[in-house]
């Protein structure tokens, strides 16, 4: 393609992307005079005056919510001594509550309150982050692993996971990067594989179904971060990028660069040009060297801060539910966090989906017999500390201490972080169906009771937000001490007054408010966009996502 063809032979309405500019530079050099390049950089700086970054930090497998951000204090009946063969102990099997071994004693303490946030012991390591955090404790997940993960990506609406995705569907990160990502080389980087948890059959989900990477414009598509070595190789390959075939025609951009750069309608192309110019200089040894792909993610100071060891940069695989062994092809979350920091601060990326490397690490099913033998359930504190709190605290500290350009504001001020898991976990098991089964002997009934999984998937869950626009040191909703269910919230975040605020039970003679709700993944989706300066309702109306839940506006700082 000739230079003039590139600049003039385009379809109006499609912005020129950073990668298109970079390819053009490789083929034809950088066009324009020093004055024009200065105009481009000044215009891009004005466009980037209020940058936005979005990070989802997801714990795949389902955390123990009752020990996390929907805290409940109960006895640990796993420590009770029940006579062998007893079918109807006091209290009954169905009333037993099973907590991790040694629950109620340090460090597995009952719920505590710091500032305005009440939390379970699994969140103890996150207390330093509470001043910047808003917790939503009246929240429901999805008890289907892959379905829950899908909903935290896509939100909630009438959809079939196995159907082919439609042009108006978007993940939250695709919607975010479609709005803000055109000026970046690798806007949307994710460390997840929707099918990698092994629950679904790969042949049943061909390309275009389930989680689909290529929705929206090219710059919003999902790029899998993989390992540091993979990312370094990806960036080094840009040094020999050729023009090649493009998926979309490029909008008309005349030889009069100065006029084009000054035209507000070309804002996205201007930002992309400036970004590509910086990257081109860096990769070719120009005067402004900011990126050396060969040394990315190798800084000894950063690796120490994020606690990175060589083993953290490897990947893991597992076979689950009879499906072939699969891997997310991702390093540990501390490595993902380090990579996120470097790609943010080097102007490469703005949207990230961090997810634990191990498959089903938090999926801690336990039969009643195991619980009784071990005097309690499994304790998730160590994997929570390693997968979430330690690397998250390191990332937040770095973002807070790194100024964005010369703005006087930090990267953290421009960032929204979402903490979530697809589900919570049960702490009990109802045996009434077993006891009522006339086809079983008493011995068989007792055997079924002991086999019952008392740490199953459970909808009662929680979510949390951090960032520059978040109303920190706040908590909305709670779990009833008697119902162990989320208490509905009003649109302003207060509890529905029809419910007892402690027990969670509906007050006699009262009815649930028609306006109260329990949050779900769709509310989290909309809230993340709202905190990032976007209108999720307007995006849906424009065909850029189908999530139909409103944002929880009370999470945003006034």
Coordinates of N, CA, C and O in Angstrom, one line a residue, residues 227-340:
X227 N 2.5 -15.2 30.2 CA 3.7 -15.1 31.1 C 4.5 -13.8 30.7 O 4.4 -13.3 29.6
X228 N 5.4 -13.4 31.6 CA 6.3 -12.3 31.2 C 7.1 -12.6 29.9 O 7.2 -11.7 29.0
X229 N 7.6 -13.8 29.7 CA 8.3 -14.1 28.5 C 7.4 -14.0 27.3 O 7.9 -13.5 26.2
X230 N 6.2 -14.4 27.4 CA 5.3 -14.3 26.2 C 5.0 -12.8 25.9 O 5.0 -12.5 24.7
X231 N 4.8 -12.0 26.9 CA 4.6 -10.6 26.6 C 5.8 -9.9 26.1 O 5.7 -9.1 25.2
X232 N 7.0 -10.2 26.6 CA 8.2 -9.6 26.0 C 8.3 -10.0 24.5 O 8.7 -9.2 23.7
X233 N 8.1 -11.3 24.2 CA 8.2 -11.7 22.8 C 7.1 -11.0 21.9 O 7.4 -10.6 20.8
X234 N 5.9 -10.8 22.5 CA 4.9 -10.1 21.7 C 5.4 -8.6 21.4 O 5.2 -8.2 20.3
X235 N 5.9 -8.0 22.4 CA 6.4 -6.6 22.2 C 7.6 -6.5 21.2 O 7.7 -5.6 20.4
X236 N 8.5 -7.4 21.4 CA 9.7 -7.4 20.5 C 9.3 -7.7 19.1 O 9.9 -7.2 18.1
X237 N 8.3 -8.4 18.8 CA 7.8 -8.7 17.5 C 7.3 -7.5 16.8 O 7.3 -7.4 15.5
X238 N 6.9 -6.5 17.5 CA 6.5 -5.2 16.9 C 7.6 -4.5 16.2 O 7.3 -3.7 15.3
X239 N 8.8 -4.8 16.5 CA 9.9 -4.2 15.8 C 10.0 -4.6 14.4 O 10.7 -3.9 13.6
X240 N 9.4 -5.7 14.0 CA 9.4 -6.1 12.6 C 8.0 -6.2 12.0 O 7.8 -7.0 11.1
X241 N 7.1 -5.4 12.5 CA 5.7 -5.5 12.0 C 5.7 -5.0 10.6 O 6.3 -4.1 10.2
X242 N 4.9 -5.7 9.8 CA 4.7 -5.3 8.4 C 3.3 -4.8 8.2 O 2.4 -5.0 9.1
X243 N 3.0 -4.1 7.1 CA 1.7 -3.5 6.9 C 0.6 -4.6 6.9 O -0.3 -4.5 7.7
X244 N 0.7 -5.6 6.0 CA -0.2 -6.7 6.1 C -1.6 -6.4 5.9 O -2.0 -5.2 5.5
X245 N -2.5 -7.4 6.0 CA -3.9 -7.2 5.9 C -4.5 -6.7 7.2 O -4.2 -7.1 8.2
X246 N -5.4 -5.7 7.1 CA -6.1 -5.2 8.2 C -7.5 -5.6 8.2 O -8.2 -5.8 7.2
X247 N -8.1 -5.7 9.4 CA -9.5 -6.2 9.5 C -10.5 -5.1 9.2 O -11.7 -5.4 8.8
X248 N -10.1 -3.8 9.3 CA -11.1 -2.7 8.9 C -10.3 -1.7 8.2 O -9.1 -1.4 8.3
X249 N -11.0 -1.0 7.2 CA -10.4 0.1 6.5 C -10.2 1.3 7.5 O -10.8 1.4 8.5
X250 N -9.2 2.1 7.1 CA -8.8 3.2 8.0 C -9.5 4.5 7.5 O -9.5 4.7 6.3
X251 N -10.0 5.3 8.4 CA -10.7 6.5 8.0 C -9.7 7.5 7.3 O -8.5 7.4 7.4
X252 N -10.3 8.3 6.5 CA -9.5 9.2 5.7 C -8.7 10.2 6.6 O -9.2 10.8 7.5
X253 N -7.4 10.3 6.3 CA -6.5 11.1 7.0 C -5.6 11.8 6.1 O -4.7 11.2 5.5
X254 N -5.8 13.1 5.7 CA -5.1 13.7 4.6 C -3.7 14.0 5.0 O -3.2 13.8 6.1
X255 N -2.9 14.4 4.0 CA -1.5 14.8 4.2 C -1.3 16.0 5.1 O -0.3 16.3 5.6
X256 N -2.4 16.8 5.2 CA -2.3 18.0 6.1 C -2.5 17.5 7.5 O -3.5 17.6 8.1
X257 N -1.4 17.0 8.1 CA -1.4 16.4 9.4 C -1.8 17.5 10.4 O -2.5 17.2 11.4
X258 N -1.3 18.7 10.3 CA -1.5 19.8 11.3 C -3.0 20.0 11.4 O -3.6 20.0 12.5
X259 N -3.7 20.1 10.3 CA -5.2 20.3 10.3 C -5.9 19.1 10.9 O -6.9 19.3 11.7
X260 N -5.4 17.9 10.6 CA -6.1 16.7 11.1 C -5.9 16.6 12.6 O -6.8 16.3 13.3
X261 N -4.7 16.9 13.1 CA -4.4 16.8 14.5 C -5.2 17.9 15.3 O -5.6 17.6 16.5
X262 N -5.5 19.0 14.7 CA -6.2 20.0 15.4 C -7.8 19.8 15.4 O -8.5 20.5 16.1
X263 N -8.2 18.9 14.5 CA -9.6 18.7 14.3 C -10.1 17.8 15.5 O -9.6 16.7 15.7
X264 N -11.1 18.2 16.3 CA -11.5 17.5 17.4 C -12.1 16.1 17.0 O -12.0 15.1 17.8
X265 N -12.7 16.0 15.8 CA -13.3 14.8 15.4 C -12.3 13.6 15.2 O -12.6 12.5 15.2
X266 N -11.0 14.0 15.1 CA -9.9 13.0 14.9 C -9.2 12.7 16.2 O -8.1 12.2 16.2
X267 N -9.9 13.0 17.4 CA -9.2 12.8 18.7 C -8.6 11.4 18.9 O -7.5 11.3 19.4
X268 N -9.4 10.4 18.6 CA -8.9 9.0 18.8 C -7.7 8.7 18.0 O -6.7 8.1 18.4
X269 N -7.7 9.2 16.7 CA -6.5 9.0 15.8 C -5.3 9.7 16.3 O -4.2 9.3 16.2
X270 N -5.5 10.9 16.8 CA -4.4 11.7 17.3 C -3.8 11.1 18.5 O -2.6 10.9 18.6
X271 N -4.6 10.6 19.4 CA -4.1 9.9 20.6 C -3.3 8.6 20.2 O -2.3 8.3 20.8
X272 N -3.9 7.9 19.2 CA -3.2 6.7 18.8 C -1.9 7.0 18.1 O -0.9 6.3 18.3
X273 N -1.9 8.1 17.3 CA -0.6 8.6 16.7 C 0.5 8.9 17.7 O 1.6 8.4 17.6
X274 N 0.1 9.6 18.7 CA 1.1 10.0 19.7 C 1.6 8.8 20.5 O 2.8 8.7 20.7
X275 N 0.7 7.9 20.8 CA 1.1 6.7 21.5 C 2.1 5.8 20.6 O 3.1 5.4 21.1
X276 N 1.7 5.7 19.3 CA 2.5 4.9 18.4 C 3.9 5.6 18.2 O 4.9 4.9 18.1
X277 N 3.9 6.9 18.2 CA 5.2 7.6 18.1 C 6.1 7.3 19.2 O 7.3 7.1 19.0
X278 N 5.6 7.4 20.4 CA 6.4 7.1 21.6 C 6.9 5.6 21.6 O 8.1 5.4 21.8
X279 N 6.0 4.7 21.2 CA 6.4 3.3 21.1 C 7.5 3.1 20.0 O 8.5 2.4 20.2
X280 N 7.3 3.7 18.9 CA 8.2 3.6 17.7 C 9.6 4.1 18.1 O 10.6 3.4 17.9
X281 N 9.6 5.2 18.8 CA 10.9 5.8 19.2 C 11.6 4.8 20.2 O 12.8 4.6 20.1
X282 N 10.8 4.3 21.1 CA 11.3 3.4 22.1 C 11.9 2.1 21.5 O 13.0 1.6 21.9
X283 N 11.2 1.5 20.6 CA 11.6 0.3 20.0 C 12.7 0.4 19.0 O 13.3 -0.6 18.6
X284 N 12.9 1.6 18.5 CA 13.9 1.8 17.4 C 15.1 2.6 18.0 O 16.0 3.0 17.2
X285 N 15.2 2.8 19.3 CA 16.3 3.5 19.9 C 16.3 5.0 19.6 O 17.3 5.6 19.5
X286 N 15.1 5.6 19.5 CA 15.0 7.0 19.2 C 15.3 7.8 20.5 O 15.9 7.3 21.4
X287 N 15.0 9.1 20.4 CA 15.4 10.0 21.5 C 14.6 9.8 22.8 O 15.1 10.2 23.9
X288 N 13.4 9.2 22.7 CA 12.6 9.0 23.9 C 12.4 7.6 24.1 O 11.4 7.0 23.8
X289 N 13.4 6.9 24.7 CA 13.4 5.5 24.9 C 12.7 5.2 26.3 O 13.2 5.5 27.3
X290 N 11.5 4.7 26.2 CA 10.7 4.4 27.4 C 10.4 2.9 27.6 O 10.1 2.5 28.6
X291 N 10.5 2.1 26.5 CA 10.2 0.7 26.5 C 11.3 -0.1 25.9 O 11.7 0.1 24.8
X292 N 11.9 -1.0 26.7 CA 12.8 -2.0 26.2 C 12.2 -3.3 26.5 O 12.2 -3.8 27.7
X293 N 11.5 -4.0 25.5 CA 10.8 -5.2 25.8 C 11.7 -6.3 26.5 O 11.2 -7.1 27.3
X294 N 13.0 -6.3 26.2 CA 13.8 -7.3 26.7 C 14.0 -7.2 28.2 O 14.4 -8.2 28.9
X295 N 13.8 -6.0 28.8 CA 14.0 -5.8 30.2 C 12.7 -5.7 31.0 O 12.7 -5.5 32.2
X296 N 11.6 -5.7 30.3 CA 10.3 -5.6 31.0 C 10.1 -6.7 32.0 O 10.4 -7.8 31.7
X297 N 9.6 -6.4 33.1 CA 9.2 -7.3 34.2 C 10.4 -8.0 34.8 O 10.3 -9.0 35.5
X298 N 11.6 -7.4 34.6 CA 12.8 -8.0 35.2 C 13.4 -7.1 36.3 O 14.4 -7.5 36.9
X299 N 12.9 -5.9 36.5 CA 13.4 -5.0 37.5 C 13.5 -5.6 38.9 O 12.5 -6.1 39.4
X300 N 14.7 -5.7 39.5 CA 14.9 -6.4 40.7 C 14.1 -5.7 41.9 O 13.5 -6.5 42.7
X301 N 14.0 -4.4 41.9 CA 13.3 -3.8 43.0 C 11.8 -4.1 42.9 O 11.2 -4.4 43.9
X302 N 11.2 -4.0 41.7 CA 9.8 -4.4 41.6 C 9.5 -5.8 41.9 O 8.5 -6.1 42.6
X303 N 10.4 -6.7 41.5 CA 10.2 -8.1 41.7 C 10.2 -8.4 43.2 O 9.5 -9.2 43.7
X304 N 11.1 -7.7 43.9 CA 11.1 -7.8 45.4 C 9.9 -7.3 46.0 O 9.3 -7.9 46.9
X305 N 9.4 -6.1 45.6 CA 8.2 -5.5 46.1 C 7.0 -6.4 45.9 O 6.1 -6.5 46.8
X306 N 6.9 -7.1 44.8 CA 5.8 -7.9 44.5 C 6.0 -9.4 44.9 O 5.2 -10.2 44.7
X307 N 7.2 -9.6 45.5 CA 7.5 -11.0 46.0 C 7.6 -12.0 44.9 O 7.2 -13.2 45.2
X308 N 8.1 -11.7 43.8 CA 8.2 -12.6 42.7 C 9.4 -13.5 42.7 O 10.5 -13.1 42.9
X309 N 9.1 -14.8 42.7 CA 10.1 -15.9 42.6 C 10.0 -16.5 41.2 O 9.0 -16.4 40.5
X310 N 11.0 -17.2 40.8 CA 11.0 -17.8 39.4 C 9.8 -18.7 39.2 O 9.2 -18.7 38.2
X311 N 9.4 -19.5 40.3 CA 8.3 -20.4 40.2 C 7.0 -19.7 39.9 O 6.0 -20.2 39.4
X312 N 6.9 -18.4 40.3 CA 5.7 -17.6 40.1 C 5.4 -17.3 38.6 O 4.3 -17.0 38.2
X313 N 6.4 -17.4 37.8 CA 6.3 -17.1 36.4 C 5.9 -18.3 35.5 O 5.7 -18.2 34.3
X314 N 5.7 -19.5 36.2 CA 5.3 -20.6 35.4 C 3.8 -20.8 35.4 O 3.1 -20.0 36.0
X315 N 3.3 -21.7 34.6 CA 1.9 -21.9 34.5 C 1.5 -23.3 35.1 O 2.4 -24.1 35.3
X316 N 0.2 -23.5 35.4 CA -0.2 -24.8 36.0 C -1.3 -25.3 35.1 O -2.0 -24.6 34.4
X317 N -1.6 -26.6 35.2 CA -2.7 -27.3 34.5 C -3.3 -28.3 35.4 O -2.7 -28.8 36.3
X318 N -4.6 -28.6 35.1 CA -5.3 -29.5 35.9 C -6.4 -30.1 35.1 O -6.9 -29.5 34.2
X319 N -6.8 -31.4 35.4 CA -7.9 -32.1 34.8 C -9.1 -32.1 35.8 O -8.9 -32.5 36.9
X320 N -10.2 -31.5 35.4 CA -11.4 -31.4 36.3 C -12.6 -32.0 35.6 O -12.8 -31.7 34.4
X321 N -13.4 -32.7 36.3 CA -14.7 -33.2 35.8 C -14.5 -34.1 34.6 O -15.4 -34.1 33.7
X322 N -13.4 -34.8 34.5 CA -13.2 -35.7 33.4 C -12.7 -35.1 32.1 O -12.5 -35.7 31.1
X323 N -12.6 -33.7 32.0 CA -12.1 -33.1 30.8 C -10.6 -33.1 30.8 O -10.0 -33.2 31.8
X324 N -10.0 -32.9 29.6 CA -8.6 -32.9 29.5 C -8.0 -31.8 30.4 O -8.6 -30.8 30.7
X325 N -6.7 -32.1 30.8 CA -6.0 -31.1 31.6 C -5.9 -29.8 30.9 O -5.6 -29.7 29.7
X326 N -6.2 -28.7 31.6 CA -6.1 -27.4 30.9 C -5.3 -26.4 31.8 O -5.2 -26.6 33.0
X327 N -4.9 -25.3 31.2 CA -4.2 -24.3 31.9 C -4.7 -22.9 31.5 O -5.2 -22.8 30.3
X328 N -4.6 -22.0 32.4 CA -5.0 -20.6 32.0 C -3.8 -19.9 31.3 O -3.9 -18.8 30.9
X329 N -2.7 -20.6 31.3 CA -1.4 -20.1 30.7 C -1.0 -18.8 31.3 O -0.6 -17.8 30.7
X330 N -1.2 -18.7 32.6 CA -0.9 -17.5 33.4 C 0.0 -17.8 34.5 O 0.1 -18.8 35.1
X331 N 0.8 -16.7 34.9 CA 1.7 -16.8 36.0 C 0.9 -16.6 37.3 O -0.3 -16.3 37.2
X332 N 1.5 -16.6 38.4 CA 0.8 -16.3 39.7 C 0.4 -14.8 39.7 O 0.9 -14.0 39.0
X333 N -0.6 -14.5 40.6 CA -1.1 -13.1 40.5 C -0.1 -12.1 40.9 O -0.3 -10.9 40.5
X334 N 0.9 -12.4 41.7 CA 1.9 -11.3 42.0 C 2.6 -10.9 40.7 O 3.0 -9.7 40.5
X335 N 2.8 -11.9 39.8 CA 3.5 -11.6 38.5 C 2.5 -10.8 37.6 O 2.9 -9.8 37.0
X336 N 1.2 -11.2 37.6 CA 0.2 -10.4 36.9 C 0.2 -9.0 37.3 O 0.0 -8.1 36.5
X337 N 0.2 -8.8 38.7 CA 0.2 -7.4 39.2 C 1.4 -6.6 38.8 O 1.2 -5.4 38.5
X338 N 2.6 -7.2 38.8 CA 3.8 -6.5 38.4 C 3.6 -6.1 36.9 O 4.0 -5.0 36.5
X339 N 3.2 -7.1 36.1 CA 3.0 -6.8 34.7 C 2.0 -5.7 34.4 O 2.2 -4.8 33.6
X340 N 0.9 -5.7 35.2 CA -0.1 -4.7 35.1 C 0.5 -3.3 35.4 O 0.3 -2.3 34.7

